[in-house]
Amino acid sequence: MRRRRQCTTWSCFAVGVQCQRLAKHDGPHEASPTPTYDRHWSWTDEDPNGITVLPGTVWFHRPERARLKKIARLLAPWALLHGPIALLLWLYVSPATAVVFVALELVTSVRRPRFVDLGRFTAGVWPVTPAAPPLIFGIAWATHGEGRNAKIAGLEVVLGPVVVGAFSLVPRSEWPAYKRSQAAFKALQKESRS
């Protein structure tokens, strides 16, 4: 993997900022004072004091730091809170209790939908919709469609802020037509790319 490098050019005007674009870029140098600032400065090598203020953010993201920050943000709660609790459960109650605790903590910490497709069926975890009544635990049927006549597709279990479910994507009678339409869609996508 090729390492991304930041342009080393600095501006000569009073603020003195480093270009936030990639090294060996085409066009003028550009920089924002912060990663979320709504404007950026632009200047050229010929006239480093000739600054133009433009809309938008230009910021060089260092992938190594971003990855380390994300890992630290994920591991900090486990290292400070969940790890010692799991260890105490393992030592004083039972290993099975510690495993169940860790599994429940992982499931309830989901913030975005996560699904695994298993042919006609799928299983996943997703956050509860904000409009739903608050529940600590609940069991419900997942259905194809709405109303009393809808066919049952699978099972959903509400665990506080998340729902864990396993269900079929389409009814068995519609599965062959669904597979044909998916194959046609993939062929059309492949054709449009080439």
C-alpha atoms as a printed R data frame, in Angstrom:
    type eleno elety resid chain resno       x       y       z
1   ATOM     1    CA   MET     A     1   0.000   0.000   0.000
2   ATOM     2    CA   ARG     A     2   1.368   3.387  -0.994
3   ATOM     3    CA   ARG     A     3   1.769   5.816   1.871
4   ATOM     4    CA   ARG     A     4  -0.055   9.124   1.524
5   ATOM     5    CA   ARG     A     5   2.166  12.147   2.076
6   ATOM     6    CA   GLN     A     6   1.154  15.704   2.795
7   ATOM     7    CA   CYS     A     7   2.397  18.619   0.686
8   ATOM     8    CA   THR     A     8   5.316  20.283   2.523
9   ATOM     9    CA   THR     A     9   4.681  23.846   1.257
10  ATOM    10    CA   TRP     A    10   3.949  26.543   3.817
11  ATOM    11    CA   SER     A    11   2.234  29.840   3.088
12  ATOM    12    CA   CYS     A    12   4.122  33.106   3.580
13  ATOM    13    CA   PHE     A    13   1.224  35.231   4.802
14  ATOM    14    CA   ALA     A    14   0.711  36.156   8.451
15  ATOM    15    CA   VAL     A    15  -1.114  32.990   9.543
16  ATOM    16    CA   GLY     A    16   1.556  30.609   8.197
17  ATOM    17    CA   VAL     A    17  -0.311  27.389   7.401
18  ATOM    18    CA   GLN     A    18   0.915  24.220   5.716
19  ATOM    19    CA   CYS     A    19  -0.797  23.061   2.519
20  ATOM    20    CA   GLN     A    20  -3.321  20.380   3.419
21  ATOM    21    CA   ARG     A    21  -3.349  18.643   0.038
22  ATOM    22    CA   LEU     A    22  -1.441  15.530  -1.003
23  ATOM    23    CA   ALA     A    23   2.209  15.823  -2.047
24  ATOM    24    CA   LYS     A    24   2.828  16.489  -5.769
25  ATOM    25    CA   HIS     A    25  -0.710  17.790  -6.286
26  ATOM    26    CA   ASP     A    26  -1.816  19.794  -9.326
27  ATOM    27    CA   GLY     A    27  -3.056  23.334  -8.949
28  ATOM    28    CA   PRO     A    28  -2.780  25.842  -6.106
29  ATOM    29    CA   HIS     A    29  -1.939  25.044  -2.502
30  ATOM    30    CA   GLU     A    30  -4.941  24.947  -0.166
31  ATOM    31    CA   ALA     A    31  -5.424  24.722   3.604
32  ATOM    32    CA   SER     A    32  -8.106  25.053   6.276
33  ATOM    33    CA   PRO     A    33  -7.273  26.108   9.846
34  ATOM    34    CA   THR     A    34  -9.180  23.102  11.290
35  ATOM    35    CA   PRO     A    35 -10.648  19.868   9.869
36  ATOM    36    CA   THR     A    36 -14.214  21.204  10.229
37  ATOM    37    CA   TYR     A    37 -13.733  24.831   9.183
38  ATOM    38    CA   ASP     A    38 -16.201  25.888   6.457
39  ATOM    39    CA   ARG     A    39 -13.640  27.883   4.394
40  ATOM    40    CA   HIS     A    40 -10.103  27.382   3.174
41  ATOM    41    CA   TRP     A    41  -7.206  29.481   1.893
42  ATOM    42    CA   SER     A    42  -5.666  29.060  -1.540
43  ATOM    43    CA   TRP     A    43  -2.274  30.333  -2.789
44  ATOM    44    CA   THR     A    44   0.286  29.566  -5.504
45  ATOM    45    CA   ASP     A    45   4.074  29.132  -5.496
46  ATOM    46    CA   GLU     A    46   4.437  32.227  -7.704
47  ATOM    47    CA   ASP     A    47   2.573  34.452  -5.228
48  ATOM    48    CA   PRO     A    48   2.618  32.917  -1.717
49  ATOM    49    CA   ASN     A    49   1.203  36.144  -0.203
50  ATOM    50    CA   GLY     A    50  -1.727  36.288  -2.669
51  ATOM    51    CA   ILE     A    51  -4.373  34.511  -0.609
52  ATOM    52    CA   THR     A    52  -7.846  33.647  -1.859
53  ATOM    53    CA   VAL     A    53 -10.556  32.575   0.616
54  ATOM    54    CA   LEU     A    54 -12.809  29.846  -0.825
55  ATOM    55    CA   PRO     A    55 -15.770  27.850   0.567
56  ATOM    56    CA   GLY     A    56 -15.303  24.248   1.727
57  ATOM    57    CA   THR     A    57 -12.778  22.388   3.859
58  ATOM    58    CA   VAL     A    58  -9.374  21.161   2.716
59  ATOM    59    CA   TRP     A    59  -7.660  19.033   5.346
60  ATOM    60    CA   PHE     A    60  -5.049  16.303   5.104
61  ATOM    61    CA   HIS     A    61  -6.127  13.322   7.217
62  ATOM    62    CA   ARG     A    62  -3.293  11.231   8.528
63  ATOM    63    CA   PRO     A    63  -4.588   7.649   8.306
64  ATOM    64    CA   GLU     A    64  -2.284   6.301  11.020
65  ATOM    65    CA   ARG     A    65  -3.491   8.795  13.631
66  ATOM    66    CA   ALA     A    66  -7.133   8.425  12.631
67  ATOM    67    CA   ARG     A    67  -6.928   4.640  12.934
68  ATOM    68    CA   LEU     A    68  -5.201   4.821  16.330
69  ATOM    69    CA   LYS     A    69  -7.769   7.310  17.642
70  ATOM    70    CA   LYS     A    70 -10.622   5.062  16.494
71  ATOM    71    CA   ILE     A    71  -9.076   1.988  18.144
72  ATOM    72    CA   ALA     A    72  -8.425   3.930  21.361
73  ATOM    73    CA   ARG     A    73 -12.006   5.238  21.377
74  ATOM    74    CA   LEU     A    74 -13.316   1.672  21.035
75  ATOM    75    CA   LEU     A    75 -10.998   0.078  23.581
76  ATOM    76    CA   ALA     A    76 -11.107   2.750  26.300
77  ATOM    77    CA   PRO     A    77 -14.532   1.774  27.727
78  ATOM    78    CA   TRP     A    78 -13.557  -1.894  27.690
79  ATOM    79    CA   ALA     A    79 -10.236  -1.268  29.400
80  ATOM    80    CA   LEU     A    80 -11.715   0.998  32.078
81  ATOM    81    CA   LEU     A    81 -15.124  -0.518  32.790
82  ATOM    82    CA   HIS     A    82 -16.168  -3.673  30.962
83  ATOM    83    CA   GLY     A    83 -12.872  -5.559  31.242
84  ATOM    84    CA   PRO     A    84 -12.675  -5.501  35.054
85  ATOM    85    CA   ILE     A    85 -16.368  -6.413  35.365
86  ATOM    86    CA   ALA     A    86 -15.919  -9.377  33.005
87  ATOM    87    CA   LEU     A    87 -12.830 -10.484  34.936
88  ATOM    88    CA   LEU     A    88 -14.685 -10.307  38.268
89  ATOM    89    CA   LEU     A    89 -17.607 -12.270  36.828
90  ATOM    90    CA   TRP     A    90 -15.164 -14.874  35.470
91  ATOM    91    CA   LEU     A    91 -13.409 -15.243  38.834
92  ATOM    92    CA   TYR     A    92 -16.324 -15.040  41.293
93  ATOM    93    CA   VAL     A    93 -19.417 -16.235  39.409
94  ATOM    94    CA   SER     A    94 -18.621 -18.395  36.379
95  ATOM    95    CA   PRO     A    95 -16.899 -18.199  32.993
96  ATOM    96    CA   ALA     A    96 -20.269 -18.597  31.248
97  ATOM    97    CA   THR     A    97 -21.604 -15.479  33.000
98  ATOM    98    CA   ALA     A    98 -18.564 -13.472  31.875
99  ATOM    99    CA   VAL     A    99 -19.020 -14.643  28.265
100 ATOM   100    CA   VAL     A   100 -22.732 -13.740  28.320
101 ATOM   101    CA   PHE     A   101 -21.882 -10.315  29.786
102 ATOM   102    CA   VAL     A   102 -19.303  -9.599  27.071
103 ATOM   103    CA   ALA     A   103 -21.680 -10.791  24.313
104 ATOM   104    CA   LEU     A   104 -24.530  -8.604  25.613
105 ATOM   105    CA   GLU     A   105 -22.216  -5.590  25.897
106 ATOM   106    CA   LEU     A   106 -21.048  -6.067  22.307
107 ATOM   107    CA   VAL     A   107 -24.614  -6.427  21.000
108 ATOM   108    CA   THR     A   108 -26.025  -3.457  22.917
109 ATOM   109    CA   SER     A   109 -23.142  -1.169  21.893
110 ATOM   110    CA   VAL     A   110 -24.129  -1.315  18.202
111 ATOM   111    CA   ARG     A   111 -24.825   2.149  16.765
112 ATOM   112    CA   ARG     A   112 -25.262   1.252  13.073
113 ATOM   113    CA   PRO     A   113 -27.171  -1.633  11.493
114 ATOM   114    CA   ARG     A   114 -25.081  -4.794  10.992
115 ATOM   115    CA   PHE     A   115 -26.369  -7.715   8.903
116 ATOM   116    CA   VAL     A   116 -25.099 -11.098   7.729
117 ATOM   117    CA   ASP     A   117 -26.800 -12.628   4.675
118 ATOM   118    CA   LEU     A   118 -27.219 -16.387   4.683
119 ATOM   119    CA   GLY     A   119 -28.840 -17.089   1.301
120 ATOM   120    CA   ARG     A   120 -32.568 -16.420   1.578
121 ATOM   121    CA   PHE     A   121 -32.205 -15.502   5.256
122 ATOM   122    CA   THR     A   122 -30.452 -12.650   7.018
123 ATOM   123    CA   ALA     A   123 -29.524 -12.007  10.647
124 ATOM   124    CA   GLY     A   124 -28.593  -8.697  12.128
125 ATOM   125    CA   VAL     A   125 -28.486  -6.102  14.855
126 ATOM   126    CA   TRP     A   126 -29.844  -2.564  14.442
127 ATOM   127    CA   PRO     A   127 -30.731   0.363  16.727
128 ATOM   128    CA   VAL     A   128 -34.328   0.769  17.889
129 ATOM   129    CA   THR     A   129 -36.185   3.533  16.063
130 ATOM   130    CA   PRO     A   130 -36.598   6.691  18.177
131 ATOM   131    CA   ALA     A   131 -40.403   6.595  17.721
132 ATOM   132    CA   ALA     A   132 -40.686   3.131  19.323
133 ATOM   133    CA   PRO     A   133 -41.811   2.892  22.951
134 ATOM   134    CA   PRO     A   134 -38.931   2.310  25.389
135 ATOM   135    CA   LEU     A   135 -38.444  -1.388  26.152
136 ATOM   136    CA   ILE     A   136 -35.861  -3.271  28.174
137 ATOM   137    CA   PHE     A   137 -36.762  -6.627  26.629
138 ATOM   138    CA   GLY     A   138 -39.273  -7.642  23.994
139 ATOM   139    CA   ILE     A   139 -39.991 -10.382  21.447
140 ATOM   140    CA   ALA     A   140 -41.838  -9.812  18.166
141 ATOM   141    CA   TRP     A   141 -42.427 -11.405  14.769
142 ATOM   142    CA   ALA     A   142 -40.816  -9.877  11.693
143 ATOM   143    CA   THR     A   143 -43.308  -9.946   8.792
144 ATOM   144    CA   HIS     A   144 -43.366  -9.479   5.030
145 ATOM   145    CA   GLY     A   145 -45.629  -6.452   4.659
146 ATOM   146    CA   GLU     A   146 -47.992  -4.823   7.116
147 ATOM   147    CA   GLY     A   147 -51.326  -5.766   8.624
148 ATOM   148    CA   ARG     A   148 -52.806  -8.937  10.079
149 ATOM   149    CA   ASN     A   149 -52.550 -10.910   6.833
150 ATOM   150    CA   ALA     A   150 -48.757 -10.404   6.447
151 ATOM   151    CA   LYS     A   151 -46.691 -13.594   6.388
152 ATOM   152    CA   ILE     A   152 -44.253 -14.214   9.235
153 ATOM   153    CA   ALA     A   153 -40.633 -13.796   8.114
154 ATOM   154    CA   GLY     A   154 -38.689 -14.338  11.319
155 ATOM   155    CA   LEU     A   155 -38.123 -13.324  14.920
156 ATOM   156    CA   GLU     A   156 -36.965 -10.042  16.496
157 ATOM   157    CA   VAL     A   157 -35.726  -9.604  20.068
158 ATOM   158    CA   VAL     A   158 -35.448  -6.118  21.602
159 ATOM   159    CA   LEU     A   159 -32.545  -5.761  24.044
160 ATOM   160    CA   GLY     A   160 -32.743  -2.197  25.366
161 ATOM   161    CA   PRO     A   161 -31.425   0.156  22.655
162 ATOM   162    CA   VAL     A   162 -31.005  -2.492  19.921
163 ATOM   163    CA   VAL     A   163 -32.999  -5.131  18.068
164 ATOM   164    CA   VAL     A   164 -31.522  -8.539  17.228
165 ATOM   165    CA   GLY     A   165 -33.347 -10.389  14.476
166 ATOM   166    CA   ALA     A   166 -33.215 -13.251  12.001
167 ATOM   167    CA   PHE     A   167 -35.672 -13.443   9.116
168 ATOM   168    CA   SER     A   168 -36.117 -14.356   5.466
169 ATOM   169    CA   LEU     A   169 -35.603 -11.633   2.869
170 ATOM   170    CA   VAL     A   170 -38.572 -12.656   0.720
171 ATOM   171    CA   PRO     A   171 -41.229 -15.403   0.937
172 ATOM   172    CA   ARG     A   172 -40.215 -18.818  -0.434
173 ATOM   173    CA   SER     A   173 -42.546 -18.504  -3.452
174 ATOM   174    CA   GLU     A   174 -40.869 -15.210  -4.517
175 ATOM   175    CA   TRP     A   175 -37.264 -16.384  -4.009
176 ATOM   176    CA   PRO     A   176 -36.539 -17.555  -7.621
177 ATOM   177    CA   ALA     A   177 -37.866 -14.276  -9.090
178 ATOM   178    CA   TYR     A   178 -35.837 -12.308  -6.531
179 ATOM   179    CA   LYS     A   179 -32.631 -14.160  -7.480
180 ATOM   180    CA   ARG     A   180 -33.252 -13.513 -11.203
181 ATOM   181    CA   SER     A   181 -33.794  -9.783 -10.593
182 ATOM   182    CA   GLN     A   182 -30.619  -9.600  -8.458
183 ATOM   183    CA   ALA     A   183 -28.582 -11.325 -11.198
184 ATOM   184    CA   ALA     A   184 -29.980  -8.946 -13.835
185 ATOM   185    CA   PHE     A   185 -29.174  -5.936 -11.639
186 ATOM   186    CA   LYS     A   186 -25.567  -7.116 -11.073
187 ATOM   187    CA   ALA     A   187 -25.107  -7.705 -14.820
188 ATOM   188    CA   LEU     A   188 -26.427  -4.202 -15.538
189 ATOM   189    CA   GLN     A   189 -24.028  -2.701 -12.974
190 ATOM   190    CA   LYS     A   190 -21.081  -4.622 -14.451
191 ATOM   191    CA   GLU     A   191 -22.051  -3.481 -17.937
192 ATOM   192    CA   SER     A   192 -22.301   0.188 -16.900
193 ATOM   193    CA   ARG     A   193 -18.821   0.105 -15.273
194 ATOM   194    CA   SER     A   194 -17.112  -1.130 -18.427
